[in-house]
Coordinates of C-alpha atoms and ligand atoms in Angstrom, one line a residue:
X68 CA 51.0 155.0 -153.5
X69 CA 53.9 156.1 -155.7
X70 CA 54.3 158.1 -153.5
X71 CA 55.3 155.8 -150.7
X72 CA 57.3 153.2 -153.4
X73 CA 59.4 156.4 -154.4
X74 CA 60.2 156.7 -150.5
X75 CA 61.2 153.0 -150.0
X76 CA 63.4 153.1 -153.1
X77 CA 65.2 156.0 -151.7
X78 CA 68.6 155.0 -151.2
X79 CA 69.4 155.7 -147.5
X80 CA 66.3 153.4 -146.6
X81 CA 67.7 150.4 -149.5
X82 CA 70.9 151.4 -147.6
X83 CA 69.0 151.1 -144.4
X84 CA 67.6 148.2 -144.8
X85 CA 70.6 146.1 -146.2
X86 CA 72.2 146.9 -143.8
X87 CA 69.4 145.3 -141.1
X88 CA 69.6 142.7 -143.6
X89 CA 73.1 142.1 -142.7
X90 CA 71.8 140.4 -139.0
X91 CA 71.0 137.5 -140.7
X92 CA 73.5 134.1 -139.2
X93 CA 72.8 132.3 -142.2
X94 CA 71.6 129.5 -138.8
X95 CA 68.2 130.1 -138.5
X96 CA 65.9 126.9 -138.8
X97 CA 64.8 126.0 -142.6
X98 CA 67.9 128.3 -143.8
X99 CA 69.5 126.4 -147.1
X100 CA 73.1 125.3 -146.3
X101 CA 73.6 125.2 -149.9
X102 CA 71.2 127.2 -151.5
X103 CA 71.1 130.9 -151.1
X104 CA 68.4 132.9 -150.0
X105 CA 68.5 135.8 -149.3
X106 CA 69.8 137.7 -145.7
X107 CA 66.0 138.2 -145.3
X108 CA 63.0 139.6 -146.4
X109 CA 60.7 138.8 -150.0
X110 CA 62.6 137.3 -153.0
X111 CA 61.7 135.4 -155.8
X112 CA 62.9 134.9 -159.8
X113 CA 66.4 134.9 -160.4
X114 CA 67.4 138.0 -163.0
X115 CA 70.0 139.3 -164.8
X116 CA 72.2 135.9 -164.9
X117 CA 75.3 137.5 -166.3
X118 CA 79.4 136.5 -166.0
X119 CA 81.7 139.3 -165.9
X120 CA 85.0 139.0 -165.7
X121 CA 84.6 135.7 -164.3
X122 CA 82.5 136.2 -161.5
X123 CA 78.7 135.2 -161.8
X124 CA 76.4 138.1 -161.4
X125 CA 72.8 136.9 -159.2
X126 CA 70.4 139.8 -159.8
X127 CA 67.0 139.3 -157.7
X128 CA 63.4 140.4 -157.6
X129 CA 63.0 141.3 -154.0
X130 CA 60.6 143.3 -151.9
X131 CA 64.1 144.4 -149.0
X132 CA 61.3 145.8 -146.6
X133 CA 58.8 142.6 -146.2
X134 CA 58.5 138.6 -146.4
X135 CA 55.2 139.4 -148.9
X136 CA 55.8 139.9 -152.4
X137 CA 55.7 143.5 -153.0
X138 CA 57.1 146.7 -154.3
X139 CA 60.0 144.6 -156.6
X140 CA 63.5 145.4 -157.1
X141 CA 67.0 143.7 -158.3
X142 CA 68.6 142.0 -155.1
X143 CA 71.7 141.2 -155.9
X144 CA 74.9 138.9 -155.2
X145 CA 77.9 137.8 -156.2
X146 CA 79.9 134.5 -157.3
X147 CA 83.4 132.9 -157.9
X148 CA 81.9 129.3 -157.7
X149 CA 78.4 130.0 -158.3
X150 CA 78.0 127.5 -154.7
X151 CA 79.0 130.6 -152.6
X152 CA 77.0 133.5 -152.8
X153 CA 78.0 138.0 -151.8
X154 CA 75.0 139.6 -151.0
X155 CA 75.5 143.2 -152.5
X156 CA 73.2 146.1 -152.2
X157 CA 70.4 146.7 -154.0
X158 CA 70.6 147.6 -157.6
X159 CA 68.5 148.2 -159.1
X160 CA 64.8 150.4 -156.5
X161 CA 61.4 151.0 -158.2
X162 CA 60.6 155.2 -159.3
X163 CA 58.0 156.5 -160.8
X164 CA 57.5 153.9 -164.6
X165 CA 57.0 151.7 -162.4
X166 CA 58.1 148.9 -160.3
X167 CA 60.9 146.4 -161.3
X168 CA 60.1 143.2 -162.7
X169 CA 62.1 139.8 -164.4
X170 CA 64.4 140.4 -166.7
X171 CA 68.3 139.9 -168.0
X172 CA 71.8 142.0 -167.9
X173 CA 74.0 141.9 -171.0
X174 CA 78.2 143.2 -171.6
X175 CA 77.6 145.7 -174.5
X176 CA 81.1 144.1 -175.6
X177 CA 80.3 145.7 -179.5
X178 CA 79.5 149.7 -178.4
X179 CA 77.1 149.2 -179.9
X180 CA 74.6 151.0 -177.2
X181 CA 76.6 154.2 -176.9
X182 CA 77.0 154.0 -173.8
X183 CA 80.5 153.2 -173.0
X184 CA 82.8 155.1 -172.2
X185 CA 86.1 155.3 -173.9
X186 CA 86.9 151.3 -173.8
X187 CA 84.6 150.5 -171.0
X188 CA 82.0 147.8 -172.1
X189 CA 78.2 148.8 -170.2
X190 CA 76.3 145.9 -168.0
X191 CA 73.0 146.8 -169.7
X192 CA 70.0 145.6 -167.7
X193 CA 66.7 145.6 -169.7
X194 CA 64.0 144.6 -167.3
X195 CA 60.0 144.8 -167.3
X196 CA 58.9 148.2 -165.4
X197 CA 55.1 146.6 -163.8
X198 CA 53.3 150.5 -162.8
X199 CA 51.1 149.1 -159.7
X200 CA 49.4 152.5 -159.9
X201 CA 47.4 152.1 -163.6
X202 CA 47.1 148.5 -162.9
X203 CA 45.2 150.1 -160.0
X204 CA 43.1 152.2 -162.5
X205 CA 42.7 148.9 -164.5
X206 CA 44.7 150.1 -167.7
X207 CA 45.6 147.3 -170.0
X208 CA 49.4 149.2 -170.5
X209 CA 50.7 148.1 -167.9
X210 CA 54.0 146.5 -168.2
X211 CA 57.3 148.0 -170.7
X212 CA 60.5 147.2 -170.8
X213 CA 63.2 149.5 -168.9
X214 CA 67.0 149.4 -168.9
X215 CA 69.7 150.9 -167.0
X216 CA 73.1 150.0 -167.2
X217 CA 76.5 150.0 -165.0
X218 CA 79.7 151.0 -165.2
X219 CA 81.2 149.3 -163.1
X220 CA 80.9 145.7 -163.4
X221 CA 76.9 145.6 -162.6
X222 CA 77.7 146.7 -159.1
X223 CA 75.3 150.3 -159.2
X224 CA 72.8 150.5 -162.6
X225 CA 71.7 154.0 -164.1
X226 CA 68.3 154.4 -166.0
X227 CA 67.8 155.2 -169.1
X228 CA 65.3 157.7 -168.6
X229 CA 62.0 156.0 -170.4
X230 CA 61.4 152.9 -171.5
X231 CA 62.8 152.1 -174.2
X232 CA 59.9 149.1 -174.9
X233 CA 56.7 151.1 -174.6
X234 CA 53.8 148.1 -174.0
X235 CA 51.4 147.3 -177.7
X236 CA 48.3 147.0 -176.5
X237 CA 48.9 143.4 -174.3
X238 CA 48.3 143.3 -170.5
X239 CA 50.8 140.4 -168.8
X240 CA 54.1 141.7 -171.5
X241 CA 57.3 141.6 -169.7
X242 CA 60.6 139.1 -168.4
X243 CA 62.6 140.2 -171.8
X244 CA 65.6 137.8 -172.2
X245 CA 68.4 140.3 -173.8
X246 CA 71.0 137.7 -175.4
X247 CA 73.6 138.5 -178.6
X248 CA 72.6 137.0 -182.0
X249 CA 76.5 136.8 -183.3
X250 CA 74.5 134.8 -185.7
X251 CA 72.6 137.8 -186.8
X252 CA 74.9 140.9 -185.5
X253 CA 72.0 141.9 -183.3
X254 CA 70.6 141.9 -180.3
X255 CA 67.5 139.9 -179.7
X256 CA 65.2 140.1 -177.0
X257 CA 62.7 137.5 -176.3
X258 CA 59.4 137.8 -174.4
X259 CA 56.0 136.8 -172.7
X260 CA 52.8 138.5 -173.6
X261 CA 50.3 136.8 -171.7
X262 CA 50.1 133.6 -173.5
X263 CA 53.0 133.6 -175.9
X264 CA 56.0 134.5 -177.2
X265 CA 57.2 137.3 -178.4
X266 CA 61.4 137.9 -180.4
X267 CA 62.0 141.7 -181.1
X268 CA 65.4 142.6 -182.6
X269 CA 67.9 145.3 -181.7
X270 CA 70.7 147.1 -183.2
X271 CA 71.6 148.8 -180.0
X272 CA 69.8 147.3 -177.2
X273 CA 67.6 151.1 -177.5
X274 CA 65.5 150.7 -179.8
X275 CA 63.4 147.4 -180.8
X276 CA 61.7 145.7 -183.3
X277 CA 59.2 143.0 -183.6
X278 CA 59.7 140.4 -185.7
X279 CA 57.7 137.0 -184.5
X280 CA 55.7 135.4 -182.4
X281 CA 56.1 131.9 -180.7
X282 CA 53.7 129.4 -178.8
X283 CA 49.3 130.6 -179.5
X284 CA 48.9 126.8 -179.8
X285 CA 52.0 124.8 -178.2
X286 CA 52.4 123.7 -174.9
X287 CA 50.8 124.6 -171.9
X288 CA 48.4 127.1 -171.4
X289 CA 46.4 126.9 -167.9
X290 CA 48.3 129.7 -166.8
X291 CA 49.9 132.9 -167.9
X292 CA 53.7 132.3 -169.9
X293 CA 56.3 134.2 -167.8
X294 CA 59.7 134.1 -167.7
X295 CA 61.0 132.8 -171.3
X296 CA 65.0 131.6 -172.2
X297 CA 66.1 130.8 -175.8
X298 CA 69.3 128.9 -175.8
X299 CA 71.0 127.5 -178.6
X300 CA 72.9 124.2 -176.7
X301 CA 75.0 121.7 -178.8
X302 CA 72.6 117.8 -179.0
X303 CA 75.2 115.3 -176.5
X304 CA 74.0 112.3 -178.9
X305 CA 73.4 114.1 -182.0
X306 CA 76.4 116.9 -181.8
X307 CA 74.6 119.5 -183.3
X308 CA 73.5 122.2 -182.3
X309 CA 69.9 122.7 -181.8
X310 CA 67.1 125.7 -180.3
X311 CA 65.8 125.7 -176.5
X312 CA 63.0 127.5 -176.1
X313 CA 62.1 127.5 -171.8
X314 CA 58.5 129.1 -170.7
X315 CA 57.3 128.8 -167.3
X316 CA 53.5 128.5 -166.6
X317 CA 52.0 130.4 -164.0
X318 CA 49.6 128.7 -161.7
X319 CA 46.5 128.9 -162.7
X320 CA 43.8 127.3 -160.7
X321 CA 42.7 125.0 -157.6
X322 CA 44.8 122.0 -159.5
X323 CA 47.2 123.8 -162.4
X324 CA 50.8 123.8 -160.0
X325 CA 52.7 126.0 -162.8
X326 CA 56.2 124.8 -163.9
X327 CA 58.6 124.9 -166.6
X328 CA 57.9 123.6 -170.0
X329 CA 60.5 123.2 -173.1
X330 CA 60.5 123.5 -176.7
X331 CA 63.4 122.5 -179.3
X332 CA 63.4 123.2 -182.3
X333 CA 65.7 126.0 -184.4
X334 CA 65.9 129.9 -184.2
X335 CA 66.7 132.2 -187.7
X336 CA 67.0 134.6 -186.0
X337 CA 63.5 135.9 -186.6
X338 CA 61.6 133.0 -185.6
X339 CA 61.5 130.5 -183.6
X340 CA 59.2 126.9 -185.3
X341 CA 59.2 123.7 -182.9
X342 CA 61.0 120.3 -184.7
X343 CA 58.6 118.6 -186.7
X344 CA 57.3 116.3 -184.9
X345 CA 58.4 117.4 -181.3
X346 CA 56.2 118.1 -178.4
X347 CA 56.8 120.5 -175.2
X348 CA 57.8 119.1 -172.7
X349 CA 58.0 119.4 -168.1
X350 CA 61.4 121.0 -167.1
X351 CA 60.8 119.1 -164.0
X352 CA 58.2 117.2 -161.4
X353 CA 59.1 119.3 -158.3
X354 CA 56.7 121.8 -157.7
X355 CA 59.1 124.5 -156.4
X356 CA 61.1 125.1 -159.1
X357 CA 60.0 128.1 -161.6
X358 CA 61.4 130.7 -163.4
X359 CA 64.3 128.6 -164.7
X360 CA 66.5 131.0 -166.9
X361 CA 70.6 130.4 -167.9
X362 CA 73.7 132.7 -167.3
X363 CA 74.8 134.5 -169.5
X364 CA 79.0 134.3 -170.2
X365 CA 81.9 135.1 -170.6
X366 CA 82.8 133.3 -173.6
X367 CA 80.6 133.2 -177.3
X368 CA 80.1 130.5 -177.9
X369 CA 80.3 129.2 -174.9
X370 CA 82.2 126.3 -174.0
X371 CA 80.8 125.2 -170.8
X372 CA 77.3 123.5 -170.7
X373 CA 74.4 125.6 -169.8
X374 CA 73.4 127.1 -166.0
X375 CA 70.4 127.1 -165.3
X376 CA 69.1 129.0 -161.5
X377 CA 65.2 128.3 -160.8
X378 CA 63.7 129.7 -158.1
X379 CA 62.9 126.9 -155.5
X380 CA 59.4 128.3 -154.4
X381 CA 55.6 128.1 -156.0
X382 CA 53.3 131.3 -156.3
X383 CA 50.2 128.6 -155.0
X384 CA 51.6 129.0 -151.2
X385 CA 55.3 131.2 -152.2
X386 CA 54.0 133.8 -149.5
X387 CA 53.1 131.5 -147.2
X388 CA 56.5 129.5 -146.2
X389 CA 57.5 129.4 -142.7
X390 CA 60.7 130.7 -142.3
X391 CA 61.7 134.0 -141.0
X392 CA 64.1 136.7 -141.8
X393 CA 64.1 135.6 -144.8
X394 CA 61.3 134.0 -147.5
X395 CA 62.3 132.6 -150.8
X396 CA 65.7 130.4 -151.9
X397 CA 67.3 129.7 -155.0
X398 CA 67.7 125.9 -156.5
X399 CA 71.1 124.5 -156.4
X400 CA 72.5 126.0 -160.3
X401 CA 72.6 122.9 -162.8
X402 CA 74.5 122.1 -166.0
X403 CA 72.1 121.6 -168.9
X404 CA 72.2 118.9 -171.1
X405 CA 70.8 117.6 -174.9
X406 CA 69.9 113.8 -174.5
X407 CA 68.4 112.4 -177.4
X408 CA 68.0 113.1 -181.1
X409 CA 65.2 115.1 -183.2
X410 CA 62.4 115.5 -182.2
X411 CA 62.8 113.5 -179.0
X412 CA 65.6 115.7 -177.3
X413 CA 65.0 116.1 -174.0
X414 CA 66.4 118.2 -171.7
X415 CA 68.8 116.9 -169.1
X416 CA 69.9 118.7 -165.8
X417 CA 72.3 118.5 -162.8
X418 CA 74.0 119.8 -159.8
X419 CA 77.0 121.5 -160.9
X420 CA 81.0 120.2 -159.6
X421 CA 81.4 122.8 -157.8
X422 CA 78.2 121.1 -155.2
X423 CA 81.0 117.9 -155.1
X424 CA 83.0 120.0 -152.8
X425 CA 81.3 120.7 -150.2
X426 CA 81.4 117.4 -149.4
X427 CA 83.1 116.4 -146.1
X428 CA 83.6 112.9 -145.4
X429 CA 81.3 110.6 -146.2
X430 CA 80.2 107.0 -145.5
X431 CA 79.3 104.0 -148.0
X432 CA 77.3 100.6 -147.7
X433 CA 77.7 98.4 -150.6
X434 CA 74.2 97.6 -150.2
X435 CA 71.7 97.6 -147.4
X436 CA 69.1 95.4 -147.3
X437 CA 65.1 95.8 -147.0
X438 CA 63.7 97.1 -144.1
X439 CA 67.1 99.3 -142.7
X440 CA 68.5 102.2 -143.1
X441 CA 71.1 103.7 -142.8
X442 CA 71.9 107.1 -140.7
X443 CA 74.0 110.7 -142.1
X444 CA 76.8 110.9 -140.7
X445 CA 77.9 114.5 -138.8
X446 CA 79.1 116.4 -140.3
X447 CA 83.0 118.0 -139.1
X448 CA 82.0 122.0 -140.5
X449 CA 79.4 123.6 -138.5
X450 CA 75.8 123.9 -139.4
X451 CA 74.6 121.1 -141.1
X452 CA 71.9 119.8 -142.2
X453 CA 73.0 119.5 -146.1
X454 CA 73.8 115.8 -147.8
X455 CA 74.2 113.9 -151.6
X456 CA 73.0 110.8 -151.0
X457 CA 73.8 108.7 -154.4
X458 CA 72.6 105.2 -154.9
X459 CA 71.7 102.8 -157.4
X460 CA 68.4 100.7 -157.4
X461 CA 68.2 97.1 -159.6
X462 CA 65.0 96.0 -160.7
X463 CA 64.5 92.6 -162.0
X464 CA 60.6 92.2 -161.9
X465 CA 58.6 94.4 -161.9
X466 CA 57.4 95.4 -158.1
X467 CA 57.0 99.3 -156.8
X468 CA 60.1 100.4 -154.0
X469 CA 59.8 102.4 -151.1
X470 CA 62.4 104.8 -149.4
X471 CA 61.8 107.1 -146.9
X472 CA 63.9 109.9 -145.4
X473 CA 63.5 111.0 -141.9
X474 CA 64.0 112.5 -138.6
X475 CA 64.1 111.8 -134.7
X476 CA 61.0 112.8 -134.0
X477 CA 59.0 111.6 -136.2
X478 CA 58.7 112.9 -139.7
X479 CA 58.6 112.2 -143.7
X480 CA 59.3 111.6 -146.7
X481 CA 58.4 108.6 -149.1
X482 CA 59.7 108.2 -152.2
X483 CA 57.5 105.7 -154.4
X484 CA 59.1 103.7 -157.1
X485 CA 56.5 102.4 -159.9
X486 CA 59.3 100.9 -161.7
X487 CA 56.2 99.1 -164.1
X488 CA 54.8 102.4 -165.1
X489 CA 58.3 104.1 -165.2
X490 CA 56.5 106.6 -162.1
X491 CA 58.4 108.0 -159.4
X492 CA 55.9 109.8 -156.3
X493 CA 57.0 111.9 -154.0
X494 CA 54.9 112.2 -150.5
X495 CA 55.4 115.2 -147.9
X496 CA 52.3 114.8 -146.1
X497 CA 54.3 113.6 -143.0
X498 CA 57.4 116.4 -143.5
X499 CA 56.8 118.5 -140.9
X500 CA 54.7 121.7 -141.8
X501 CA 53.3 121.0 -144.0
X502 CA 49.4 123.0 -143.2
X503 CA 50.7 126.0 -144.5
X504 CA 48.5 125.7 -147.5
X505 CA 46.5 122.4 -148.0
X506 CA 47.8 122.2 -151.8
X507 CA 51.4 121.7 -150.2
X508 CA 50.6 118.3 -149.4
X509 CA 49.3 116.2 -153.1
X510 CA 51.6 114.3 -153.5
X511 CA 53.7 115.1 -156.5
X512 CA 54.9 112.7 -159.4
X513 CA 57.9 112.8 -161.8
X514 CA 57.7 110.1 -165.3
X515 CA 61.1 108.1 -164.6
X516 CA 63.1 107.2 -168.0
X517 CA 61.8 104.6 -169.5
X518 CA 63.1 100.0 -170.4
X519 CA 66.2 100.4 -167.7
X520 CA 66.9 97.8 -165.2
X521 CA 69.5 100.0 -163.0
X522 CA 68.6 103.6 -162.2
X523 CA 71.4 105.9 -160.2
X524 CA 69.2 108.1 -157.8
X525 CA 70.9 111.3 -155.8
X526 CA 69.0 113.4 -153.7
X527 CA 70.3 116.9 -152.3
X528 CA 68.8 117.2 -148.9
X529 CA 69.4 121.1 -147.6
X530 CA 66.9 121.2 -144.5
X531 CA 64.4 122.6 -146.5
X532 CA 64.4 121.4 -149.9
X533 CA 65.5 118.3 -151.2
X534 CA 66.0 117.4 -155.3
X535 CA 66.6 114.1 -156.7
X536 CA 68.1 113.4 -159.4
X537 CA 67.6 110.4 -161.8
X538 CA 69.6 108.8 -163.9
X539 CA 72.3 111.8 -163.4
X540 CA 68.9 114.3 -164.3
X541 CA 67.4 112.4 -166.9
X542 CA 64.4 113.0 -164.3
X543 CA 64.6 116.3 -161.6
X544 CA 62.1 117.0 -158.5
X545 CA 63.0 119.3 -155.7
X546 CA 60.1 120.2 -153.2
X547 CA 60.6 122.0 -150.1
X548 CA 59.9 120.7 -146.8
X549 CA 60.1 122.4 -142.9
X550 CA 60.7 119.5 -140.7
X551 CA 61.4 120.5 -137.2
X552 CA 64.6 118.4 -137.7
X553 CA 66.1 117.7 -140.6
X554 CA 65.9 114.8 -141.7
X555 CA 69.0 112.7 -140.9
X556 CA 68.8 108.9 -142.0
X557 CA 67.5 107.5 -145.4
X558 CA 65.1 104.0 -144.8
X559 CA 64.9 101.5 -147.3
X560 CA 61.4 100.0 -147.0
X561 CA 62.4 97.9 -150.0
X562 CA 60.2 95.9 -152.6
X563 CA 59.9 93.1 -154.7
X564 CA 63.3 91.7 -156.0
X565 CA 64.8 95.5 -156.4
X566 CA 67.7 96.5 -154.9
X567 CA 69.0 99.4 -153.6
X568 CA 73.0 99.7 -153.0
X569 CA 76.3 102.0 -153.6
X570 CA 75.0 104.1 -151.2
X571 CA 76.8 107.1 -150.3
X572 CA 76.3 109.7 -148.0
X573 CA 78.3 113.2 -148.0
X574 CA 77.5 115.9 -145.4
X575 CA 77.8 119.3 -146.7
X576 CA 79.9 122.3 -146.2
X577 CA 77.2 125.1 -145.2
X578 CA 78.3 127.7 -147.4
X579 CA 77.5 130.2 -145.5
X580 CA 79.7 128.9 -142.2
X581 CA 83.0 130.3 -143.9
X582 CA 82.3 134.5 -144.6
X583 CA 79.9 136.5 -143.4
X584 CA 77.0 136.4 -146.6
X585 CA 76.4 139.8 -146.7
X586 CA 80.1 141.9 -147.1
X587 CA 79.6 145.5 -148.3
X588 CA 82.8 145.6 -149.2
X589 CA 83.0 144.5 -153.2
X590 CA 84.6 140.2 -152.8
Ligands
FRU773 C1 57.3 135.7 -161.9 C2 57.0 136.6 -162.9 C3 57.5 137.1 -163.6 C4 57.8 138.9 -162.7 C5 57.8 138.5 -161.4 C6 57.1 139.3 -160.3 O1 57.3 134.4 -161.4 O2 55.4 136.9 -161.8 O3 56.6 136.9 -164.9 O4 58.7 139.7 -163.6 O5 57.4 136.6 -161.1 O6 58.0 139.9 -159.5

């Protein structure tokens, strides 16, 4: 088996896969127009998110030979604005240590790794090797951490000959997030081991020392823990520094859907402690948001809010979604904000300003009466199907409100808002193609901010997805949809003492219409 993977990993085949992928039109049915998706074949988690010389790099879990998950590679795309992407040749392929699972990338500004050539600062990718042969033989030690470095700003990588962190006897031991810890002047690796997070430190990115663990008794444990992400943030309300630890929890069992949970607290260089009195929280209420991690940025400390990217899918049905010739898209990159005060700090996530720059002229309506609908204005640019919709809801009583996104062939998504229970329910069972998995039709529920009579709602629709940002991202819900025609109208069913006003609907220009999206040369 390993031999055939090595063959897939052969450079010739990789380039052939890349060339074949370049045939994508990016105008296929359900093709996201303002989100990144690979030209062809399978994609899951974002990996190695790093900004180098102002340019954003997105590596991703990729199977270049199939639309179903398999021997993982790191695909690669580059952007100057986090919206328009150019797909690059595959960055990392499986080798005799295993397939290339999720991980991160750093720039070795300190020249600590000994991998620099003269003044060049290498980009070092640290990822998980997953040994499928050892897994088939039922061995426990199937995951170790490998490293590769790039001297051409993340375009091509040279692997280090052996893993930099061996498996300590734990079956799931993966998804290292590496960052420079300026306070302790060493590298920090945050990694998951089945049901908890472990922290390791290093002086040179090659030899790692175990420091501590976190989480066996905290948070949700309905599935395996994956893709940890520790970031330091300044609270917008208290102006103080806090550490936020995010962990994805895989879906397990018939009801668990998985998702991204987070903990707020303090990392002291060795150990993470939750704020006393705080609880684990969910980052998102949709089913289609997973493995979210933040960009490593140029500046230390970072000047702007962290930017988060999540995979817009769910392991429950990811291998069955009906898209072709690709499967898997990223959600919109989101600015993260830490609001509130200890011990009830919470993350808020909202689209980047760069998204608004894709707006075509829109339509505004001061008020829309119950029972009426507003059609989306046509885009003046080609390859439409993406819209940026916002409105205000004023709730004067406790009555529920209902609105629906609809198309011309009778398909719809219903959005119910229940102010009394501070709850939003999204129903997509009549949204089009839903029968590829029974669980896809389950209603999605979000807890809304309490005690407000005025709510701000923004919905980004993109052919096969909708992302709802409630009250500037205090609650977010991401859901895939596969209608036969793009949704093109909003129906306000209304509700007792609820008013929908200040409606604005902008068509969004396709990020793919102005470029091929997959140039082989450097952008
Ligand atoms: C999360 C995940 C990671 C793993 C990768 C494999 O979606 O399961 O834990 O590294 O995907 O593709």
